[in-house]
Short mmCIF file of C-alpha atoms in Angstrom, two decimals:
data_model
loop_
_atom_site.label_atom_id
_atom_site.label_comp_id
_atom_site.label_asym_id
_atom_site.label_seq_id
_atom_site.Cartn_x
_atom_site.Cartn_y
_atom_site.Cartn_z
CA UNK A 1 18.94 -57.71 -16.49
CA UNK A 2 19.72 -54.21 -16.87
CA UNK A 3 23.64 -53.01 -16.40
CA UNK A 4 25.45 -50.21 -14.94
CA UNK A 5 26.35 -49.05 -18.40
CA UNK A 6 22.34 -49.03 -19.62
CA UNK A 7 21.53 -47.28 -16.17
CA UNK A 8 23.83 -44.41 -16.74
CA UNK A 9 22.92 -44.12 -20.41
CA UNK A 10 19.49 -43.26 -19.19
CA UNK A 11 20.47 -40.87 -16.64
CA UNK A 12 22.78 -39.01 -19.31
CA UNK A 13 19.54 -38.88 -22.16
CA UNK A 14 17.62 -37.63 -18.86
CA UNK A 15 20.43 -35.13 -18.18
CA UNK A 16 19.91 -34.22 -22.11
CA UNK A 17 16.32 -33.70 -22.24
CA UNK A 18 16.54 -31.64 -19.41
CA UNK A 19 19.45 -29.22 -19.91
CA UNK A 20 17.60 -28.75 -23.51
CA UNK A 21 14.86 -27.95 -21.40
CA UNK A 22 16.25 -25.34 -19.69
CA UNK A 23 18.16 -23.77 -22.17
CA UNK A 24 14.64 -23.95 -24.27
CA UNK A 25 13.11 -22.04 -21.14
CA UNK A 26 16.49 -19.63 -20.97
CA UNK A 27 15.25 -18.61 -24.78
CA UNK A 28 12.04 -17.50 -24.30
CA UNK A 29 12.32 -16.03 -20.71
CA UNK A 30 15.08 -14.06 -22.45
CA UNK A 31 12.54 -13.30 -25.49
CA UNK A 32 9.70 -12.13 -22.49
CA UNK A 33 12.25 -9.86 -21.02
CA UNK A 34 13.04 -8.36 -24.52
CA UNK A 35 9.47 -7.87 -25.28
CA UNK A 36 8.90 -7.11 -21.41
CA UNK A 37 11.67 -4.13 -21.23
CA UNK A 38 10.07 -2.99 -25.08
CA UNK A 39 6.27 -2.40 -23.19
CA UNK A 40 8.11 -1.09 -20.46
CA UNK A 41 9.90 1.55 -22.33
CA UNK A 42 6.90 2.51 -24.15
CA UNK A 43 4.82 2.98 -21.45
CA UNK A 44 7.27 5.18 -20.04
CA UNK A 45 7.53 7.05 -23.03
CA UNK A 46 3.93 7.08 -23.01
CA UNK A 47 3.45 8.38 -19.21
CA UNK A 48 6.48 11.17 -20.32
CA UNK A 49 4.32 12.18 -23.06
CA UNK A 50 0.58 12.14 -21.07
CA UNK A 51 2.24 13.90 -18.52
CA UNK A 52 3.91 16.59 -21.02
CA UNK A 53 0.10 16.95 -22.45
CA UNK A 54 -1.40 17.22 -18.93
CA UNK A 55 1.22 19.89 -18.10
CA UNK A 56 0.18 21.92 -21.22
CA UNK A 57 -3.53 21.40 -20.86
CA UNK A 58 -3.08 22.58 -17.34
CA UNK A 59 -1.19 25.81 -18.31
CA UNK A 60 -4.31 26.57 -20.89
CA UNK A 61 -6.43 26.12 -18.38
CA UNK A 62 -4.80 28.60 -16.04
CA UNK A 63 -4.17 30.92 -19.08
CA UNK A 64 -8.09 30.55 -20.02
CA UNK A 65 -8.84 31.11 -16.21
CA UNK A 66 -6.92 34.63 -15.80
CA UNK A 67 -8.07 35.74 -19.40
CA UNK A 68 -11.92 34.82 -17.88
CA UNK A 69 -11.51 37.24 -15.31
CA UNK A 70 -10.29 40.03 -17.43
CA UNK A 71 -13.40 39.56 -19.57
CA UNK A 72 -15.41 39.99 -16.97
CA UNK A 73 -14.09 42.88 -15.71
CA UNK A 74 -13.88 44.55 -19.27
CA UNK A 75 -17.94 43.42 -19.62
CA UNK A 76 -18.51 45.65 -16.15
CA UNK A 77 -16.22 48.29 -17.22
CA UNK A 78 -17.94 48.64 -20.03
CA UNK A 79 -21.54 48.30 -18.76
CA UNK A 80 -20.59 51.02 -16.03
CA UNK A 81 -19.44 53.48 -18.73
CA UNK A 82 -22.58 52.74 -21.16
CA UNK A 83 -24.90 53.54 -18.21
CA UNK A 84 -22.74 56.77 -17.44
CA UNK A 85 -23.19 57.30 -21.34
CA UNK A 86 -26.95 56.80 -21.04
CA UNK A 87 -27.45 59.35 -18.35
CA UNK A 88 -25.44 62.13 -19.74
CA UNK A 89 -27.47 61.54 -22.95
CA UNK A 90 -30.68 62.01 -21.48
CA UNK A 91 -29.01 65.36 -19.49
CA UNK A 92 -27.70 66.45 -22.81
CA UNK A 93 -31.09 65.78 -24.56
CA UNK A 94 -33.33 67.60 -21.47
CA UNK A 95 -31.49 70.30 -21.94
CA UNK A 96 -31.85 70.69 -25.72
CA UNK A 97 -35.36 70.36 -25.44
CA UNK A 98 -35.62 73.28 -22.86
CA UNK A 99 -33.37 75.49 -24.75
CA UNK A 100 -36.17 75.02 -27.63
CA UNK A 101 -39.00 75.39 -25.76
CA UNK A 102 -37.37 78.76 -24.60
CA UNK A 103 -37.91 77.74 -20.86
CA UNK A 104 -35.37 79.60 -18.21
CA UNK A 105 -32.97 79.87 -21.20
CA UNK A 106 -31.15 81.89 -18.57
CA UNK A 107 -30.29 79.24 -16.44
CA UNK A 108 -28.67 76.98 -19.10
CA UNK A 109 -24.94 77.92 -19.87
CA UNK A 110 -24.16 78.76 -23.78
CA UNK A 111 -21.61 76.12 -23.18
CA UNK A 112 -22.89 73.79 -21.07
CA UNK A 113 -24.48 71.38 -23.81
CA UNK A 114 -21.35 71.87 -26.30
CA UNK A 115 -19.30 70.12 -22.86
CA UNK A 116 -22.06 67.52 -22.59
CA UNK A 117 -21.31 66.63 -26.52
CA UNK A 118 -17.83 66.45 -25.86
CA UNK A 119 -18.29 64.28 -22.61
CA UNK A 120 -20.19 61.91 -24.83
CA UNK A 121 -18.19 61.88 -27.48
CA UNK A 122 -15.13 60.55 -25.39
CA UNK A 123 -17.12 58.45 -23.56
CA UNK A 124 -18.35 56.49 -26.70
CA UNK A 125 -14.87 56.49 -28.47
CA UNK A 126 -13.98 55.10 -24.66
CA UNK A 127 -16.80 52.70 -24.89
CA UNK A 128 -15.87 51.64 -28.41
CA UNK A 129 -12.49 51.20 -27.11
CA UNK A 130 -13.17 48.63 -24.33
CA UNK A 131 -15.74 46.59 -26.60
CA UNK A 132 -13.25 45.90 -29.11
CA UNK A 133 -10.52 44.42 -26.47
CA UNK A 134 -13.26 42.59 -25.15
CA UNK A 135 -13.95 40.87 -28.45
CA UNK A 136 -10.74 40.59 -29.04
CA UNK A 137 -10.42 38.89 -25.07
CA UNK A 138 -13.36 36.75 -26.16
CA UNK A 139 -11.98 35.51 -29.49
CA UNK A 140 -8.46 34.30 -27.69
CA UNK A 141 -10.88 32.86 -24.84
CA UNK A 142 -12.74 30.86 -27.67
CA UNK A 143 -9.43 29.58 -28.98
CA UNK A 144 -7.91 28.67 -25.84
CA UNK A 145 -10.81 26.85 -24.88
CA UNK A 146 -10.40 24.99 -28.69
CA UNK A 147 -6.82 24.26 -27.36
CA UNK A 148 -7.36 23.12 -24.39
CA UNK A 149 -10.18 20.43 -26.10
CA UNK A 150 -7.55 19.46 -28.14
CA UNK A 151 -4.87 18.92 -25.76
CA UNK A 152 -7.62 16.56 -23.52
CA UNK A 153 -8.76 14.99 -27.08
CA UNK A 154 -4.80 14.13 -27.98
CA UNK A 155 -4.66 13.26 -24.62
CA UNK A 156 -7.75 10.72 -24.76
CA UNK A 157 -6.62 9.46 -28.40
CA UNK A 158 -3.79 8.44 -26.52
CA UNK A 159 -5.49 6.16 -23.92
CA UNK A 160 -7.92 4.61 -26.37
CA UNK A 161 -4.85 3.76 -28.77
CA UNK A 162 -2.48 1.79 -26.30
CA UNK A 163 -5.84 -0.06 -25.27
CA UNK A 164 -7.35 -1.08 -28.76
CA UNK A 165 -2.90 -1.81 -29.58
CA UNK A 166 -3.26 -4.45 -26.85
CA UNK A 167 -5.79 -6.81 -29.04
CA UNK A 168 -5.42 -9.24 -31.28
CA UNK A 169 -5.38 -8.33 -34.97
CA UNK A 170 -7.59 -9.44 -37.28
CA UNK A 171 -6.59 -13.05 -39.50
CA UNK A 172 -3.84 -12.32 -41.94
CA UNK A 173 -4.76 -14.93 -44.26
CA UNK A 174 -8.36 -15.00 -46.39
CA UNK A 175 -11.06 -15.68 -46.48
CA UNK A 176 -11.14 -13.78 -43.32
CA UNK A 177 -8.54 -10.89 -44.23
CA UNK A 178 -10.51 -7.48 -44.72
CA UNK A 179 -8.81 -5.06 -47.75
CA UNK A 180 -6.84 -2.01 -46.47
CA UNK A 181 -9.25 1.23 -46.43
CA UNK A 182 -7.81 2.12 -49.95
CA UNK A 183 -8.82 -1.03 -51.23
CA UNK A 184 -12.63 -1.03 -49.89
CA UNK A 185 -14.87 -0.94 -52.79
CA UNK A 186 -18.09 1.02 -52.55
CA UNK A 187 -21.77 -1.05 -51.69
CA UNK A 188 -23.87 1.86 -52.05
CA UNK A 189 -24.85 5.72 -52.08
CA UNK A 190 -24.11 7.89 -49.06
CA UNK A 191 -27.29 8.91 -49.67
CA UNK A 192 -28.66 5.79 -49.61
CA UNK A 193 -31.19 4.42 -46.57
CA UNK A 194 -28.35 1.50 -45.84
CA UNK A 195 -30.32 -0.24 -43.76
CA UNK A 196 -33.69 0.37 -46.51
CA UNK A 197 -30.77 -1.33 -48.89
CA UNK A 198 -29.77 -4.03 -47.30
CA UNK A 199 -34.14 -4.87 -46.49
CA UNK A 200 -34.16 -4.90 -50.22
CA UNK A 201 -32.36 -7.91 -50.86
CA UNK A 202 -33.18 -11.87 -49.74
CA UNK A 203 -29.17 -11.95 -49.70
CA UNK A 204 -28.64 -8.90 -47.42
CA UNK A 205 -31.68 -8.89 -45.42
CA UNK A 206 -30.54 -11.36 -42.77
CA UNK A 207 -27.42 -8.67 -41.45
CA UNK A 208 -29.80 -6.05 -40.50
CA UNK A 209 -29.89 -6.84 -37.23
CA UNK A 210 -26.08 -7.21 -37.15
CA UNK A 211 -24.96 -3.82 -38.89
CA UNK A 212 -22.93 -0.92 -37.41
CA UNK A 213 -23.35 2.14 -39.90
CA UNK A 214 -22.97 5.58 -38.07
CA UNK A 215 -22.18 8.37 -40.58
CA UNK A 216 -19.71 11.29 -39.47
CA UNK A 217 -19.53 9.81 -35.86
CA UNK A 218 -16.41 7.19 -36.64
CA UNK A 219 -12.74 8.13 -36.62
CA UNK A 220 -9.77 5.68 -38.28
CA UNK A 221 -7.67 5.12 -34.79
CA UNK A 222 -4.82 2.60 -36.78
CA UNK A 223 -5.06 -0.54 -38.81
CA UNK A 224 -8.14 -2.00 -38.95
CA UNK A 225 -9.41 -0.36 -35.61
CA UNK A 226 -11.38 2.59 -35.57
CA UNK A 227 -13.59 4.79 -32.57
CA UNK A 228 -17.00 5.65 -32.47
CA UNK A 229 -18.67 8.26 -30.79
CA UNK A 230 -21.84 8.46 -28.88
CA UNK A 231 -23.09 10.55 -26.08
CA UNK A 232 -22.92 10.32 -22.58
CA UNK A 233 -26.62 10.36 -21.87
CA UNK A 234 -29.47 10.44 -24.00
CA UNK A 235 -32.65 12.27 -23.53
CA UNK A 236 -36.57 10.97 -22.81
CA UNK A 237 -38.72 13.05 -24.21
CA UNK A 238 -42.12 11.46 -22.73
CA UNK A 239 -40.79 11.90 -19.29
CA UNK A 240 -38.40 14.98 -19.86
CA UNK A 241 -35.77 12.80 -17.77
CA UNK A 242 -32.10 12.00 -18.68
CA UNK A 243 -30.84 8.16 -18.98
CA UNK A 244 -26.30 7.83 -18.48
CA UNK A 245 -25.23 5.49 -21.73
CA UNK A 246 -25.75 6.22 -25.30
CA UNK A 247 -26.91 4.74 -28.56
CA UNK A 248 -23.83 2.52 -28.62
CA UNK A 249 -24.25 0.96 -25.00
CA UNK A 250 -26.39 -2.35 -26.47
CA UNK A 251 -23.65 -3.07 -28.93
CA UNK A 252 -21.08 -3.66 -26.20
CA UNK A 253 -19.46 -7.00 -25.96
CA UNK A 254 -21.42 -8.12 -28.88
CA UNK A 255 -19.85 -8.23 -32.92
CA UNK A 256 -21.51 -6.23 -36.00
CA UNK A 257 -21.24 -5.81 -39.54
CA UNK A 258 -19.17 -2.07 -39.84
CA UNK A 259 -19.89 -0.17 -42.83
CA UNK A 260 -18.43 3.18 -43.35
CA UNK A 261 -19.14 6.40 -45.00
CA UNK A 262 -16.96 7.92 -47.45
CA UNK A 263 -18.01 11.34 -48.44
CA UNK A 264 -20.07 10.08 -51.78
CA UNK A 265 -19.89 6.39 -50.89
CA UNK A 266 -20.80 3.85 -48.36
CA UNK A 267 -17.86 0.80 -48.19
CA UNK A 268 -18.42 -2.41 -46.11
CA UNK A 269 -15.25 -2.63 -43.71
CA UNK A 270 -15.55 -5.94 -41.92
CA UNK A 271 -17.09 -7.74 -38.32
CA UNK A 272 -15.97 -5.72 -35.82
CA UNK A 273 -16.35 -6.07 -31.96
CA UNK A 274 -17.40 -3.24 -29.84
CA UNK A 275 -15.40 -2.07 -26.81
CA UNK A 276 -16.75 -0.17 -23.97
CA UNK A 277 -13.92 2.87 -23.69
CA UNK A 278 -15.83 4.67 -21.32
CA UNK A 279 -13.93 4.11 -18.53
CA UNK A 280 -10.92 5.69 -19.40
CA UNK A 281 -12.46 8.72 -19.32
CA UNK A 282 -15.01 8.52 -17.04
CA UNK A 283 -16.75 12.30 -17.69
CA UNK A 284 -16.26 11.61 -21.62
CA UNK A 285 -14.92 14.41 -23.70
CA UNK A 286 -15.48 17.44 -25.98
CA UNK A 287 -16.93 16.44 -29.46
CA UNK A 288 -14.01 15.79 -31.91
CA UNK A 289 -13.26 18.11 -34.81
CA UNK A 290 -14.26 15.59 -37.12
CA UNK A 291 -17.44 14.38 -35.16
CA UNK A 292 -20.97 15.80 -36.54
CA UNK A 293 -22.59 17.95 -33.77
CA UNK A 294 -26.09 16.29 -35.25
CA UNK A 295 -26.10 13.60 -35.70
CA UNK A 296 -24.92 13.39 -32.04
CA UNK A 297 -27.98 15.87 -31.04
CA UNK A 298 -30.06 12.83 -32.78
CA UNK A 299 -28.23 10.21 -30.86
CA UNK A 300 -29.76 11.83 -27.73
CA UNK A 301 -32.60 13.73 -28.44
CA UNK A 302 -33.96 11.02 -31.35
CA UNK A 303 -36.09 12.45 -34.00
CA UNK A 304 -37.90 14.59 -34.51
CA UNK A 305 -36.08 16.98 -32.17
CA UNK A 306 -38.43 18.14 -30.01
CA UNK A 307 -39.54 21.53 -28.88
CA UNK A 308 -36.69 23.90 -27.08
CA UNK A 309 -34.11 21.06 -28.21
CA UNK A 310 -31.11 23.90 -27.58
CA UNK A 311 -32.89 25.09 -23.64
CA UNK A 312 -32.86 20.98 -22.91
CA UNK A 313 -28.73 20.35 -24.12
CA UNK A 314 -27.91 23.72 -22.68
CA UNK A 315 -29.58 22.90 -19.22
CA UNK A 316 -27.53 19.25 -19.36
CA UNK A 317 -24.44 20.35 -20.70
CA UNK A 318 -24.02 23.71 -20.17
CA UNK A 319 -20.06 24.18 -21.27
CA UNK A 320 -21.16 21.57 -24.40
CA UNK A 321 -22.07 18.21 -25.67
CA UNK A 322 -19.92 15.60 -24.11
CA UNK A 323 -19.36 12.21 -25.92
CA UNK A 324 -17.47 8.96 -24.94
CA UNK A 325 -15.80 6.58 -27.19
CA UNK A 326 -16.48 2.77 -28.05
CA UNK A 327 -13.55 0.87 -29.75
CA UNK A 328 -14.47 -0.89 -32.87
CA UNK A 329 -11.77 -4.10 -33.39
CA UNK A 330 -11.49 -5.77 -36.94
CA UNK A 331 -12.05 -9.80 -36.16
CA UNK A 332 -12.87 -11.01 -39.75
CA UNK A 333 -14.57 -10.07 -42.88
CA UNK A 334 -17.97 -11.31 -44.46
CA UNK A 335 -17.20 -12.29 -47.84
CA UNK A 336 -20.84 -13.62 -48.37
CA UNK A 337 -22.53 -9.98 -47.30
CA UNK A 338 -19.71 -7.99 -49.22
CA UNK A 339 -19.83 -9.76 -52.49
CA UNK A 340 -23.45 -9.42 -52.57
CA UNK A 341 -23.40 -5.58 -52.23
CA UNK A 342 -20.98 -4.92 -54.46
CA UNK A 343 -21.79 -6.88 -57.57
CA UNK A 344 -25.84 -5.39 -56.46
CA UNK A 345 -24.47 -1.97 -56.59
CA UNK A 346 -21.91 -2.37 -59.40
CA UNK A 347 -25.02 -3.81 -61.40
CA UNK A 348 -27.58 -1.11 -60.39
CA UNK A 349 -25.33 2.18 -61.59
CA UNK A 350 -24.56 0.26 -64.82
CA UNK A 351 -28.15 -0.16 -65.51
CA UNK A 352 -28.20 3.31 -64.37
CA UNK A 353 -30.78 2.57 -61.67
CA UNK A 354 -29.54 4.66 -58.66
CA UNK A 355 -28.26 8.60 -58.35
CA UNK A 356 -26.33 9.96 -55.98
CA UNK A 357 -28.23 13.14 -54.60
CA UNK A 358 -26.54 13.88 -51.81
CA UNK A 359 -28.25 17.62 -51.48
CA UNK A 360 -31.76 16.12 -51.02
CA UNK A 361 -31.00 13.62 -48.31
CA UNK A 362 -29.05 16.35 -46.73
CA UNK A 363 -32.35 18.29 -47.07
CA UNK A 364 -34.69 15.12 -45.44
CA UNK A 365 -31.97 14.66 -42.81
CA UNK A 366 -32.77 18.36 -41.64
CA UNK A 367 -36.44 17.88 -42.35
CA UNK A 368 -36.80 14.80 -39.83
CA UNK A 369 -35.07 16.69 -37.61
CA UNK A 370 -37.32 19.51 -37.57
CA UNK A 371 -40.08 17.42 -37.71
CA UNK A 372 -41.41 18.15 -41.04
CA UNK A 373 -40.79 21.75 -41.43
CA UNK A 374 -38.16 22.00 -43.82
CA UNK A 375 -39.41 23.24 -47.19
CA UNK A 376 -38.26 21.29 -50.31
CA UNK A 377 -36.71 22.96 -53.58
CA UNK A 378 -38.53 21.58 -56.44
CA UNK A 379 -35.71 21.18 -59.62
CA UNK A 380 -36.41 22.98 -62.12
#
């Protein structure tokens, strides 16, 4: 039969279990406001800043916009004044050729050509004058436009950052760790046909269909993320029509095998998952610095390019190529596909089986894009 005393023993261990219960619950709503007030503060600090850049890029813009209109009127200016220049030269030289054909020599002034010479004379140091300020107006257009690229790209880098921050990094412990970018030993050539490589080998040849290898169109973002760069639409030549998305569209959602190029060297960086960015900035942006300007022209045009490739991009993108950014997020690292690379390639330059001639591929990149055309040196 149970007592008094057992009953309120079990009503004080209740009582326990639940004030350690709440006090548990105290801790960590007190460690979500901690980490809630930290995100808070930097997203403030982040709006302060985006809103700083969106000032600037907004002054540059106004700046570019008055500077645009002085151009213009220094192009008419000068136009007016090298059509005034034109006439008076063809005055000047009517008159010279009467005065030697001896015709009505009477009715042409001894002085009248000498003030046509001077006339000109101004008028072209005049002329001279107003073409220099304009290339001088045109050179600080260039670099505010330059400026004002950068301030949008900064601006951009900043979006795509705080959204690749908020993922999950990759393992910390092997055999799914991936080395730090100083660490990444090289699997090949950069003039190497990767994906030619990787058909080579029984070991290899199953990733093809997983790999992610786009030279001089990735950017290192932090850690073990990174941003690649495609275009916003891509070009059909058979129909001449245009098609929104790029060449990174399909890989969306879906995990692949990155491998990045390193001036002389290709290095195998890990399994990375692809993340549509495109949607923070819906119109895309100016091509980086850093991006190549062709191999984004073969992202949309394919290859070979094909005739009146510059009419076609200047009719789409008439103020210049726009691009928009995919997120690349570290989630592991093949062991199985790096190991077999590197001891391959470690084997092959001790045997002395591959050369790095980075000049000719450079030449049969150009060559494919002309479709053929380019003419090879032959070594002497």
């Amino acid at each position: 039969m149970r007592t008094v005393q057992h009953t309120y023993d079990e009503l004080r261990a209740i009582d326990a279990e639940k004030t350690g219960r709440i006090e548990a619950n105290d801790g960590v709503m007190a460690a979500l406001r901690a980490k809630y007030d930290a995100v808070k503060a930097d997203k403030k600090a982040l709006r302060a800043s985006s809103n700083e850049a969106g000032v600037k890029v907004g002054a540059l813009e106004e700046e570019l916009s008055q500077l645009t209109a002085q151009n213009e009127a220094l192009t008419k200016e000068t136009e007016e004044l090298k059509e005034t220049l034109r006439e008076m030269i063809e005055v000047v030289e009517s008159l010279e050729a009467k005065s030697k054909a001896n015709v009505d020599s009477a009715s042409i002034p001894e002085d009248m050509a000498t003030q046509f010479e001077r006339r000109r004379t101004e008028l072209e140091e005049k002329c001279a004058s107003l073409e220099h300020l304009l290339a001088q107006a045109t050179e600080r257009e260039n670099k505010l436009v330059l400026e004002i690229e950068a301030g949008k790209d900064a601006k951009a880098q900043k979006k795509y950052r705080k959204y690749m921050q908020q993922l999950p990094a990759p393992e910390a412990h092997p055999p799914y760790a991936p080395p730090s970018l100083k660490q990444l030993e090289p699997v090949c050539f950069a003039n190497t046909n990767l994906h030619g490589y990787l058909a080579q080998d029984a070991g290899t040849k199953s990733f093809l269909n997983h790999v992610l290898y786009l030279p001089k169109r990735i950017t290192h973002l932090f850690g073990f993320q990174y941003i690649a760069y495609g275009p916003t639409h891509r070009y059909d030549r058979t129909t001449g029509k245009w098609t929104e998305g790029s060449d990174l569209t399909s890989f969306h959602g879906g995990t692949r095998e990155l491998f990045l190029n390193f001036k002389e060297f290709v290095a195998y960086a890990g399994s990375y998952k692809c993340h549509d960015l495109g949607s923070l900035e819906t119109n895309g942006i100016g091509v980086p610095s850093h991006i190549s300007l062709p191999e984004i022209m073969d992202a949309i045009l394919g290859l070979p390019w094909p005739p009146g490739h510059a009419k076609i991009i200047k009719e789409r993108y008439p103020d210049g190529l726009r691009v928009r950014a995919t997120g690349l997020q570290c989630v592991g690292f093949n062991n199985q596909l790096y190991d077999s690379l590197h001891k391959r390639f470690a084997h092959e330059r001790a045997m002395g089986k591959v050369s790095n001639d980075s000049a000719k591929r450079k030449a049969e990149d150009e060559d494919l894009r002309q479709g053929g055309k380019v003419k090879f040196q032959k070594k002497k």
